[in-house]
Every structure is written in C-alpha cells, then in structure tokens.
Amino acid sequence: MGRKDSSGCCCCCEWLCGCLFSCILSCIFQILCTILVIAALAAFIFWLILRPNEVKFHVTDASLTQFNFTTNNTLHYNLALNVSIRNPNKRIGFYYDTFEANANYQGKRFDTETLTPFYQGHKNTTVVNAVFQGQQLVLLGTDEVSQFDSEKTDGVFGISLKLNLRIRPKLGWIKVWTFKPKVKCDLNVPLKSNGTSSTAFEATKCSYDL
Ligand SMILES: *[C@@H]1O[C@H](CO)[C@@H](O)[C@H](O)[C@H]1NC(C)=O
Ligand SMILES: *[C@@H]1O[C@H](CO)[C@@H](O)[C@H](O)[C@H]1NC(C)=O
Ligand SMILES: *[C@@H]1O[C@H](CO)[C@@H](O)[C@H](O)[C@H]1NC(C)=O
Ligand SMILES: *[C@@H]1O[C@H](CO)[C@@H](O)[C@H](O)[C@H]1NC(C)=O
Ligand SMILES: *[C@@H]1O[C@H](CO)[C@@H](O)[C@H](O)[C@H]1NC(C)=O
C-alpha cells in the first residue's frame, strides 16, 4: 500500500527511513533497559554479598591541659584526643592513605596534625591518638572573646575536631576506588588544671560532614 498524493519512490523511502529509525530507537531503548536491569541486579547481588556497613568514629578520650587566650590574640593549647574507628564490615578492609586531623575553636582552625597512614582490617577497631600542642594566632571577635570567657568560667571548651580522610576500600584482592569523607566531632572538653578537671570528658560520636 502506497500513498496516492506523492511519488511512489519518495514515499517508500520516507516510510522505510521512518520505520528503520523507530526500529533502531526501540532497539537502543531495549538494550539500555537490559543494561540497566543487569546493572541494578549486579549492584544488588554485590550489596547482598558485601553488606557494607558504615565505619563509625568516636572520640573516646580527651585531655586538655592548656587552653588560654592572651591579649595579643594568641591561643596556647595542649590537647590530646583518642579517636576510635570501628570497621564493622566482615569482608571490607580500609587503607587510610590520608588522615588529617584539624582542631577548631569557634569555627577557627588552630592546628592540623597529619597522622601516619594505616590499614584497618575487617571487623576491627583502631584507636588513633592525635596531639595538638603549641600556640597559634587566632583572631576572635568581641562576641567570641566573651564566649571564650564564659567557657573558661565553666571550665569546659567547645572544640570541634574535623578529619579529612582519603580512604581506599579493599575487597579481597581488589583495591579500586578512593573516597574522601569528612568527619566532624563536636566535643565538650573540660580543662584540666593541676591534673584534675571539674567534669569528666564524655565519649562523643562523630558524624559525616557532607
Ligand atoms: C589515649 O590512649 C592511650 C593509649 O593508647 C593512652 O595512653 C592515653 O592516655 C589516652 N588518652 C589520651 C587523651 O590521649
Ligand atoms: C596558660 O595557662 C597555663 C595554666 O593553665 C599557664 O601555665 C600558662 O603560663 C598560661 N600561658 C599563658 C601564655 O598565659
Ligand atoms: C604573645 O604573648 C605571649 C605571652 O603573653 C608571648 O610569649 C608571645 O611572644 C606574644 N606574641 C607576640 C606575637 O607578641
Ligand atoms: C585487628 O587489629 C589488631 C590490632 O589492633 C590485630 O592484631 C588483628 O590482627 C586485627 N584483626 C584483623 C582481622 O585484621
Ligand atoms: C596541685 O596538686 C598537688 C597534688 O596533686 C597539690 O599538692 C597542690 O597543692 C595542688 N596545687 C593547687 C594550686 O591546687
């Protein structure tokens, strides 16, 4: 069957091209659908086998023996933290290629420590020790200075620990991608004077900073 109002050849060609085009389109569409379904299935099976669980960070101990702010905007500090890292995964280990710890006070970073890279096996807990000691020029506004004074009176300082990590998961012999999570721990650290503090430090859970 051909159309009456145009020449037979052109009509046929148009019809053929159109048919071919839609045929190719539906073919591509079907291939894409199949690939998508297979990929989703593979991801699901992968997930079933590995059952990835979130690595959890806690600051389990903190010792602050010096934290004073002098009139020339210099912060003198001596802070030691124990960070516990729990890998609950049965089949995944992690290489911590970069482990950078930043100590912040009122949103201002006052020290950075780079810890030695390490490997953490599956179902294991690693405790790392970060020590921040020294002095740093920190510019605080009047509100921040009064906040400092009130915290000094309480004997507890709000210090935030931020971890910049570069982690490589290891699945059996496969070591593929790298990811760079940021971890944030908002701590209330009591100042120790003469070896004792008014309150004890409470272990604090950290969160992922997105
Ligand atoms: C951290 O852990 C070490 C032992 O691993 C311990 O000697 C130290 O007192 C702990 N606390 C702090 C705040 O460093
Ligand atoms: C900071 O305080 C400690 C005692 O907590 C003291 O020994 C030290 O001299 C003080 N430093 C400054 C610069 O005021
Ligand atoms: C700030 O004051 C401390 C002691 O109060 C002193 O050791 C330090 O050298 C001073 N820093 C500057 C830059 O003046
Ligand atoms: C877990 O870590 C400890 C050291 O902290 C190590 O002796 C042990 O072999 C590790 N276990 C696994 C399964 O990697
Ligand atoms: C500091 O502690 C020691 C004993 O630990 C005590 O003899 C001394 O009097 C204390 N000093 C102050 C200023 O409280």
PDB file of N, CA and C and ligand atoms in Angstrom, residues 70 72 74 76 135, ligand 3:
ATOM      1  N   THR A  70      45.664  34.820  75.029  1.00  0.00           N
ATOM      2  CA  THR A  70      46.301  36.015  75.556  1.00  0.00           C
ATOM      3  C   THR A  70      45.852  37.247  74.784  1.00  0.00           C
ATOM      4  N   ASN A  72      47.366  39.322  73.056  1.00  0.00           N
ATOM      5  CA  ASN A  72      47.895  39.515  71.700  1.00  0.00           C
ATOM      6  C   ASN A  72      47.344  38.472  70.714  1.00  0.00           C
ATOM      7  N   THR A  74      46.816  35.299  70.828  1.00  0.00           N
ATOM      8  CA  THR A  74      47.492  34.020  70.675  1.00  0.00           C
ATOM      9  C   THR A  74      46.827  32.987  71.573  1.00  0.00           C
ATOM     10  N   HIS A  76      47.140  29.476  73.332  1.00  0.00           N
ATOM     11  CA  HIS A  76      48.102  28.465  73.781  1.00  0.00           C
ATOM     12  C   HIS A  76      47.302  27.220  74.115  1.00  0.00           C
ATOM     13  N   GLN A 135      51.094  27.051  69.967  1.00  0.00           N
ATOM     14  CA  GLN A 135      50.396  28.326  70.040  1.00  0.00           C
ATOM     15  C   GLN A 135      50.101  28.812  68.630  1.00  0.00           C
TER      16      GLN A 135
HETATM   17  C1  LIG B   3      52.124  36.999  72.913  1.00  0.00           C
HETATM   18  O1  LIG B   3      52.207  36.901  74.300  1.00  0.00           O
HETATM   19  C2  LIG B   3      52.976  35.802  74.779  1.00  0.00           C
HETATM   20  C3  LIG B   3      52.946  35.817  76.275  1.00  0.00           C
HETATM   21  O2  LIG B   3      51.906  36.539  76.785  1.00  0.00           O
HETATM   22  C4  LIG B   3      54.373  35.879  74.233  1.00  0.00           C
HETATM   23  O3  LIG B   3      55.083  34.728  74.639  1.00  0.00           O
HETATM   24  C5  LIG B   3      54.351  35.970  72.742  1.00  0.00           C
HETATM   25  O4  LIG B   3      55.661  36.149  72.245  1.00  0.00           O
HETATM   26  C6  LIG B   3      53.489  37.117  72.281  1.00  0.00           C
HETATM   27  N1  LIG B   3      53.395  37.093  70.841  1.00  0.00           N
HETATM   28  C7  LIG B   3      53.509  38.168  70.102  1.00  0.00           C
HETATM   29  C8  LIG B   3      53.384  37.971  68.626  1.00  0.00           C
HETATM   30  O5  LIG B   3      53.675  39.291  70.575  1.00  0.00           O
END
